[in-house]
């Protein structure tokens, strides 16, 4: 989508600190990190919210979690622990309407989340 900031990052129209990419996803550092490690994994396919995921996307969603697994190991947060988050719609604070999995780690997390 032309006005989507994450589509622009995927197309390299605006800069981001990309840590991983393949033919299905791009992962980059969050510009406003909430933890020492804060990475977003974004599918190349523009899907506005997780409510828009269909059966056709099953493999893609599984792939996102495999990439999260590898990034957590590569960033050294797999043993200490980390959080993965998909925010959905207003009450969850979704700000960018192109689904993205947050990977947060490198500090102790509180529960319940704020
Ligand atoms: P959410 O609230 O789940 O939609 O999260 C959106 C996230 O995208 C926030 O953590 C923002 O800091 C992050 N973000 C917004 N614009 C950019 C950008 N240009 N590069 C990297 N991260 C961004």
mmCIF file with all atom_site columns, C-alpha atoms and ligand atoms in Angstrom:
data_model
loop_
_atom_site.group_PDB
_atom_site.id
_atom_site.type_symbol
_atom_site.label_atom_id
_atom_site.label_alt_id
_atom_site.label_comp_id
_atom_site.label_asym_id
_atom_site.label_entity_id
_atom_site.label_seq_id
_atom_site.pdbx_PDB_ins_code
_atom_site.Cartn_x
_atom_site.Cartn_y
_atom_site.Cartn_z
_atom_site.occupancy
_atom_site.B_iso_or_equiv
_atom_site.pdbx_formal_charge
_atom_site.auth_seq_id
_atom_site.auth_comp_id
_atom_site.auth_asym_id
_atom_site.auth_atom_id
_atom_site.pdbx_PDB_model_num
ATOM   1   C CA  . UNK A 1 1   ? 0.000  0.000   0.000  1.00 0.00 ? 1   UNK A CA  1
ATOM   2   C CA  . UNK A 1 2   ? 1.411  3.337   -1.054 1.00 0.00 ? 2   UNK A CA  1
ATOM   3   C CA  . UNK A 1 3   ? 0.719  5.205   2.214  1.00 0.00 ? 3   UNK A CA  1
ATOM   4   C CA  . UNK A 1 4   ? 1.883  2.407   4.541  1.00 0.00 ? 4   UNK A CA  1
ATOM   5   C CA  . UNK A 1 5   ? 5.123  3.180   6.373  1.00 0.00 ? 5   UNK A CA  1
ATOM   6   C CA  . UNK A 1 6   ? 6.091  -0.490  6.659  1.00 0.00 ? 6   UNK A CA  1
ATOM   7   C CA  . UNK A 1 7   ? 5.463  -1.066  2.929  1.00 0.00 ? 7   UNK A CA  1
ATOM   8   C CA  . UNK A 1 8   ? 7.836  1.865   2.336  1.00 0.00 ? 8   UNK A CA  1
ATOM   9   C CA  . UNK A 1 9   ? 10.493 0.228   4.557  1.00 0.00 ? 9   UNK A CA  1
ATOM   10  C CA  . UNK A 1 10  ? 10.021 -3.074  2.684  1.00 0.00 ? 10  UNK A CA  1
ATOM   11  C CA  . UNK A 1 11  ? 10.505 -1.266  -0.652 1.00 0.00 ? 11  UNK A CA  1
ATOM   12  C CA  . UNK A 1 12  ? 13.551 0.591   0.811  1.00 0.00 ? 12  UNK A CA  1
ATOM   13  C CA  . UNK A 1 13  ? 11.850 3.933   0.186  1.00 0.00 ? 13  UNK A CA  1
ATOM   14  C CA  . UNK A 1 14  ? 12.568 4.952   3.780  1.00 0.00 ? 14  UNK A CA  1
ATOM   15  C CA  . UNK A 1 15  ? 15.501 3.735   5.881  1.00 0.00 ? 15  UNK A CA  1
ATOM   16  C CA  . UNK A 1 16  ? 15.418 1.159   8.647  1.00 0.00 ? 16  UNK A CA  1
ATOM   17  C CA  . UNK A 1 17  ? 18.017 -0.926  10.464 1.00 0.00 ? 17  UNK A CA  1
ATOM   18  C CA  . UNK A 1 18  ? 17.192 -4.227  8.789  1.00 0.00 ? 18  UNK A CA  1
ATOM   19  C CA  . UNK A 1 19  ? 18.424 -7.292  10.693 1.00 0.00 ? 19  UNK A CA  1
ATOM   20  C CA  . UNK A 1 20  ? 16.924 -10.002 8.461  1.00 0.00 ? 20  UNK A CA  1
ATOM   21  C CA  . UNK A 1 21  ? 15.017 -10.306 5.197  1.00 0.00 ? 21  UNK A CA  1
ATOM   22  C CA  . UNK A 1 22  ? 13.884 -13.005 2.806  1.00 0.00 ? 22  UNK A CA  1
ATOM   23  C CA  . UNK A 1 23  ? 11.175 -13.390 0.154  1.00 0.00 ? 23  UNK A CA  1
ATOM   24  C CA  . UNK A 1 24  ? 8.368  -13.364 2.754  1.00 0.00 ? 24  UNK A CA  1
ATOM   25  C CA  . UNK A 1 25  ? 9.385  -11.036 5.613  1.00 0.00 ? 25  UNK A CA  1
ATOM   26  C CA  . UNK A 1 26  ? 11.569 -8.123  6.622  1.00 0.00 ? 26  UNK A CA  1
ATOM   27  C CA  . UNK A 1 27  ? 12.778 -7.660  10.230 1.00 0.00 ? 27  UNK A CA  1
ATOM   28  C CA  . UNK A 1 28  ? 14.145 -4.357  11.484 1.00 0.00 ? 28  UNK A CA  1
ATOM   29  C CA  . UNK A 1 29  ? 14.905 -2.507  14.706 1.00 0.00 ? 29  UNK A CA  1
ATOM   30  C CA  . UNK A 1 30  ? 12.022 -0.556  16.221 1.00 0.00 ? 30  UNK A CA  1
ATOM   31  C CA  . UNK A 1 31  ? 12.722 3.184   15.908 1.00 0.00 ? 31  UNK A CA  1
ATOM   32  C CA  . UNK A 1 32  ? 11.423 3.755   19.471 1.00 0.00 ? 32  UNK A CA  1
ATOM   33  C CA  . UNK A 1 33  ? 12.728 0.701   21.352 1.00 0.00 ? 33  UNK A CA  1
ATOM   34  C CA  . UNK A 1 34  ? 10.929 -0.393  24.515 1.00 0.00 ? 34  UNK A CA  1
ATOM   35  C CA  . UNK A 1 35  ? 13.643 -2.871  25.522 1.00 0.00 ? 35  UNK A CA  1
ATOM   36  C CA  . UNK A 1 36  ? 17.372 -3.359  24.798 1.00 0.00 ? 36  UNK A CA  1
ATOM   37  C CA  . UNK A 1 37  ? 16.297 -5.663  21.949 1.00 0.00 ? 37  UNK A CA  1
ATOM   38  C CA  . UNK A 1 38  ? 13.173 -4.518  20.106 1.00 0.00 ? 38  UNK A CA  1
ATOM   39  C CA  . UNK A 1 39  ? 12.726 -5.855  16.593 1.00 0.00 ? 39  UNK A CA  1
ATOM   40  C CA  . UNK A 1 40  ? 9.683  -5.901  14.333 1.00 0.00 ? 40  UNK A CA  1
ATOM   41  C CA  . UNK A 1 41  ? 9.059  -8.758  11.905 1.00 0.00 ? 41  UNK A CA  1
ATOM   42  C CA  . UNK A 1 42  ? 6.843  -7.604  9.047  1.00 0.00 ? 42  UNK A CA  1
ATOM   43  C CA  . UNK A 1 43  ? 5.400  -9.726  6.230  1.00 0.00 ? 43  UNK A CA  1
ATOM   44  C CA  . UNK A 1 44  ? 6.014  -8.355  2.751  1.00 0.00 ? 44  UNK A CA  1
ATOM   45  C CA  . UNK A 1 45  ? 2.305  -8.964  2.079  1.00 0.00 ? 45  UNK A CA  1
ATOM   46  C CA  . UNK A 1 46  ? 0.279  -5.998  3.346  1.00 0.00 ? 46  UNK A CA  1
ATOM   47  C CA  . UNK A 1 47  ? -2.134 -7.391  5.968  1.00 0.00 ? 47  UNK A CA  1
ATOM   48  C CA  . UNK A 1 48  ? -3.697 -4.557  8.046  1.00 0.00 ? 48  UNK A CA  1
ATOM   49  C CA  . UNK A 1 49  ? -4.473 -6.443  11.287 1.00 0.00 ? 49  UNK A CA  1
ATOM   50  C CA  . UNK A 1 50  ? -4.319 -10.011 12.533 1.00 0.00 ? 50  UNK A CA  1
ATOM   51  C CA  . UNK A 1 51  ? -8.106 -10.092 11.960 1.00 0.00 ? 51  UNK A CA  1
ATOM   52  C CA  . UNK A 1 52  ? -7.315 -9.971  8.231  1.00 0.00 ? 52  UNK A CA  1
ATOM   53  C CA  . UNK A 1 53  ? -5.192 -13.141 8.302  1.00 0.00 ? 53  UNK A CA  1
ATOM   54  C CA  . UNK A 1 54  ? -6.741 -15.974 6.261  1.00 0.00 ? 54  UNK A CA  1
ATOM   55  C CA  . UNK A 1 55  ? -6.062 -19.701 5.893  1.00 0.00 ? 55  UNK A CA  1
ATOM   56  C CA  . UNK A 1 56  ? -3.851 -18.815 2.921  1.00 0.00 ? 56  UNK A CA  1
ATOM   57  C CA  . UNK A 1 57  ? -1.525 -17.034 5.351  1.00 0.00 ? 57  UNK A CA  1
ATOM   58  C CA  . UNK A 1 58  ? -0.980 -20.011 7.695  1.00 0.00 ? 58  UNK A CA  1
ATOM   59  C CA  . UNK A 1 59  ? 2.498  -20.800 6.374  1.00 0.00 ? 59  UNK A CA  1
ATOM   60  C CA  . UNK A 1 60  ? 3.435  -17.114 6.417  1.00 0.00 ? 60  UNK A CA  1
ATOM   61  C CA  . UNK A 1 61  ? 2.449  -16.721 10.082 1.00 0.00 ? 61  UNK A CA  1
ATOM   62  C CA  . UNK A 1 62  ? 4.380  -19.864 10.985 1.00 0.00 ? 62  UNK A CA  1
ATOM   63  C CA  . UNK A 1 63  ? 7.363  -18.480 9.110  1.00 0.00 ? 63  UNK A CA  1
ATOM   64  C CA  . UNK A 1 64  ? 7.197  -15.226 11.097 1.00 0.00 ? 64  UNK A CA  1
ATOM   65  C CA  . UNK A 1 65  ? 7.552  -17.224 14.315 1.00 0.00 ? 65  UNK A CA  1
ATOM   66  C CA  . UNK A 1 66  ? 10.438 -19.269 12.895 1.00 0.00 ? 66  UNK A CA  1
ATOM   67  C CA  . UNK A 1 67  ? 12.189 -15.993 12.057 1.00 0.00 ? 67  UNK A CA  1
ATOM   68  C CA  . UNK A 1 68  ? 11.455 -14.737 15.595 1.00 0.00 ? 68  UNK A CA  1
ATOM   69  C CA  . UNK A 1 69  ? 12.997 -17.920 16.959 1.00 0.00 ? 69  UNK A CA  1
ATOM   70  C CA  . UNK A 1 70  ? 16.190 -17.376 14.937 1.00 0.00 ? 70  UNK A CA  1
ATOM   71  C CA  . UNK A 1 71  ? 16.433 -13.659 15.736 1.00 0.00 ? 71  UNK A CA  1
ATOM   72  C CA  . UNK A 1 72  ? 16.025 -14.322 19.485 1.00 0.00 ? 72  UNK A CA  1
ATOM   73  C CA  . UNK A 1 73  ? 18.869 -16.850 19.316 1.00 0.00 ? 73  UNK A CA  1
ATOM   74  C CA  . UNK A 1 74  ? 21.081 -14.555 17.228 1.00 0.00 ? 74  UNK A CA  1
ATOM   75  C CA  . UNK A 1 75  ? 20.469 -11.590 19.565 1.00 0.00 ? 75  UNK A CA  1
ATOM   76  C CA  . UNK A 1 76  ? 21.319 -13.671 22.640 1.00 0.00 ? 76  UNK A CA  1
ATOM   77  C CA  . UNK A 1 77  ? 17.926 -13.335 24.354 1.00 0.00 ? 77  UNK A CA  1
ATOM   78  C CA  . UNK A 1 78  ? 16.607 -16.865 23.891 1.00 0.00 ? 78  UNK A CA  1
ATOM   79  C CA  . UNK A 1 79  ? 17.957 -18.153 27.196 1.00 0.00 ? 79  UNK A CA  1
ATOM   80  C CA  . UNK A 1 80  ? 17.050 -15.126 29.308 1.00 0.00 ? 80  UNK A CA  1
ATOM   81  C CA  . UNK A 1 81  ? 13.635 -14.851 27.681 1.00 0.00 ? 81  UNK A CA  1
ATOM   82  C CA  . UNK A 1 82  ? 11.746 -12.489 25.463 1.00 0.00 ? 82  UNK A CA  1
ATOM   83  C CA  . UNK A 1 83  ? 8.223  -11.426 24.549 1.00 0.00 ? 83  UNK A CA  1
ATOM   84  C CA  . UNK A 1 84  ? 6.430  -11.579 21.195 1.00 0.00 ? 84  UNK A CA  1
ATOM   85  C CA  . UNK A 1 85  ? 3.450  -9.292  20.608 1.00 0.00 ? 85  UNK A CA  1
ATOM   86  C CA  . UNK A 1 86  ? 0.963  -8.646  17.819 1.00 0.00 ? 86  UNK A CA  1
ATOM   87  C CA  . UNK A 1 87  ? -1.088 -5.591  18.792 1.00 0.00 ? 87  UNK A CA  1
ATOM   88  C CA  . UNK A 1 88  ? -4.565 -5.501  17.230 1.00 0.00 ? 88  UNK A CA  1
ATOM   89  C CA  . UNK A 1 89  ? -6.663 -2.354  16.887 1.00 0.00 ? 89  UNK A CA  1
ATOM   90  C CA  . UNK A 1 90  ? -7.163 0.611   19.163 1.00 0.00 ? 90  UNK A CA  1
ATOM   91  C CA  . UNK A 1 91  ? -7.292 -0.795  22.684 1.00 0.00 ? 91  UNK A CA  1
ATOM   92  C CA  . UNK A 1 92  ? -4.060 -2.703  22.124 1.00 0.00 ? 92  UNK A CA  1
ATOM   93  C CA  . UNK A 1 93  ? -2.391 0.446   20.839 1.00 0.00 ? 93  UNK A CA  1
ATOM   94  C CA  . UNK A 1 94  ? -1.857 -0.672  17.254 1.00 0.00 ? 94  UNK A CA  1
ATOM   95  C CA  . UNK A 1 95  ? -0.315 2.329   15.510 1.00 0.00 ? 95  UNK A CA  1
ATOM   96  C CA  . UNK A 1 96  ? 0.775  0.854   12.175 1.00 0.00 ? 96  UNK A CA  1
ATOM   97  C CA  . UNK A 1 97  ? -1.882 -1.049  10.228 1.00 0.00 ? 97  UNK A CA  1
ATOM   98  C CA  . UNK A 1 98  ? 0.447  -3.567  8.593  1.00 0.00 ? 98  UNK A CA  1
ATOM   99  C CA  . UNK A 1 99  ? 0.862  -6.559  10.888 1.00 0.00 ? 99  UNK A CA  1
ATOM   100 C CA  . UNK A 1 100 ? 4.173  -6.861  12.680 1.00 0.00 ? 100 UNK A CA  1
ATOM   101 C CA  . UNK A 1 101 ? 5.436  -9.159  15.389 1.00 0.00 ? 101 UNK A CA  1
ATOM   102 C CA  . UNK A 1 102 ? 7.289  -7.297  18.134 1.00 0.00 ? 102 UNK A CA  1
ATOM   103 C CA  . UNK A 1 103 ? 10.260 -9.156  19.657 1.00 0.00 ? 103 UNK A CA  1
ATOM   104 C CA  . UNK A 1 104 ? 11.194 -7.577  22.985 1.00 0.00 ? 104 UNK A CA  1
ATOM   105 C CA  . UNK A 1 105 ? 14.034 -8.766  25.188 1.00 0.00 ? 105 UNK A CA  1
ATOM   106 C CA  . UNK A 1 106 ? 17.115 -7.920  27.184 1.00 0.00 ? 106 UNK A CA  1
ATOM   107 C CA  . UNK A 1 107 ? 15.254 -6.838  30.314 1.00 0.00 ? 107 UNK A CA  1
ATOM   108 C CA  . UNK A 1 108 ? 12.737 -8.285  32.749 1.00 0.00 ? 108 UNK A CA  1
ATOM   109 C CA  . UNK A 1 109 ? 9.145  -7.800  31.533 1.00 0.00 ? 109 UNK A CA  1
ATOM   110 C CA  . UNK A 1 110 ? 6.167  -7.022  33.736 1.00 0.00 ? 110 UNK A CA  1
ATOM   111 C CA  . UNK A 1 111 ? 2.906  -8.945  33.633 1.00 0.00 ? 111 UNK A CA  1
ATOM   112 C CA  . UNK A 1 112 ? 0.141  -8.006  33.105 1.00 0.00 ? 112 UNK A CA  1
ATOM   113 C CA  . UNK A 1 113 ? 1.282  -5.619  30.364 1.00 0.00 ? 113 UNK A CA  1
ATOM   114 C CA  . UNK A 1 114 ? 0.239  -1.995  30.741 1.00 0.00 ? 114 UNK A CA  1
HETATM 115 P P1  . LIG B 2 .   ? 2.154  -1.013  17.083 1.00 0.00 ? 1   LIG B P1  1
HETATM 116 O O1  . LIG B 2 .   ? 1.758  -0.063  18.175 1.00 0.00 ? 1   LIG B O1  1
HETATM 117 O O2  . LIG B 2 .   ? 2.057  -2.455  17.506 1.00 0.00 ? 1   LIG B O2  1
HETATM 118 O O3  . LIG B 2 .   ? 1.430  -0.722  15.781 1.00 0.00 ? 1   LIG B O3  1
HETATM 119 O O4  . LIG B 2 .   ? 3.695  -0.780  16.868 1.00 0.00 ? 1   LIG B O4  1
HETATM 120 C C1  . LIG B 2 .   ? 4.217  0.051   15.869 1.00 0.00 ? 1   LIG B C1  1
HETATM 121 C C2  . LIG B 2 .   ? 5.693  0.136   16.121 1.00 0.00 ? 1   LIG B C2  1
HETATM 122 O O5  . LIG B 2 .   ? 6.320  0.611   14.962 1.00 0.00 ? 1   LIG B O5  1
HETATM 123 C C3  . LIG B 2 .   ? 6.078  1.068   17.262 1.00 0.00 ? 1   LIG B C3  1
HETATM 124 O O6  . LIG B 2 .   ? 6.803  0.345   18.254 1.00 0.00 ? 1   LIG B O6  1
HETATM 125 C C4  . LIG B 2 .   ? 6.927  2.134   16.580 1.00 0.00 ? 1   LIG B C4  1
HETATM 126 O O7  . LIG B 2 .   ? 7.998  2.584   17.376 1.00 0.00 ? 1   LIG B O7  1
HETATM 127 C C5  . LIG B 2 .   ? 7.404  1.396   15.336 1.00 0.00 ? 1   LIG B C5  1
HETATM 128 N N1  . LIG B 2 .   ? 7.739  2.229   14.202 1.00 0.00 ? 1   LIG B N1  1
HETATM 129 C C6  . LIG B 2 .   ? 6.982  3.209   13.663 1.00 0.00 ? 1   LIG B C6  1
HETATM 130 N N2  . LIG B 2 .   ? 7.613  3.751   12.597 1.00 0.00 ? 1   LIG B N2  1
HETATM 131 C C7  . LIG B 2 .   ? 8.799  3.089   12.477 1.00 0.00 ? 1   LIG B C7  1
HETATM 132 C C8  . LIG B 2 .   ? 9.892  3.206   11.579 1.00 0.00 ? 1   LIG B C8  1
HETATM 133 N N3  . LIG B 2 .   ? 9.911  4.099   10.573 1.00 0.00 ? 1   LIG B N3  1
HETATM 134 N N4  . LIG B 2 .   ? 10.955 2.376   11.756 1.00 0.00 ? 1   LIG B N4  1
HETATM 135 C C9  . LIG B 2 .   ? 10.957 1.483   12.760 1.00 0.00 ? 1   LIG B C9  1
HETATM 136 N N5  . LIG B 2 .   ? 9.941  1.323   13.632 1.00 0.00 ? 1   LIG B N5  1
HETATM 137 C C10 . LIG B 2 .   ? 8.878  2.133   13.500 1.00 0.00 ? 1   LIG B C10 1
#
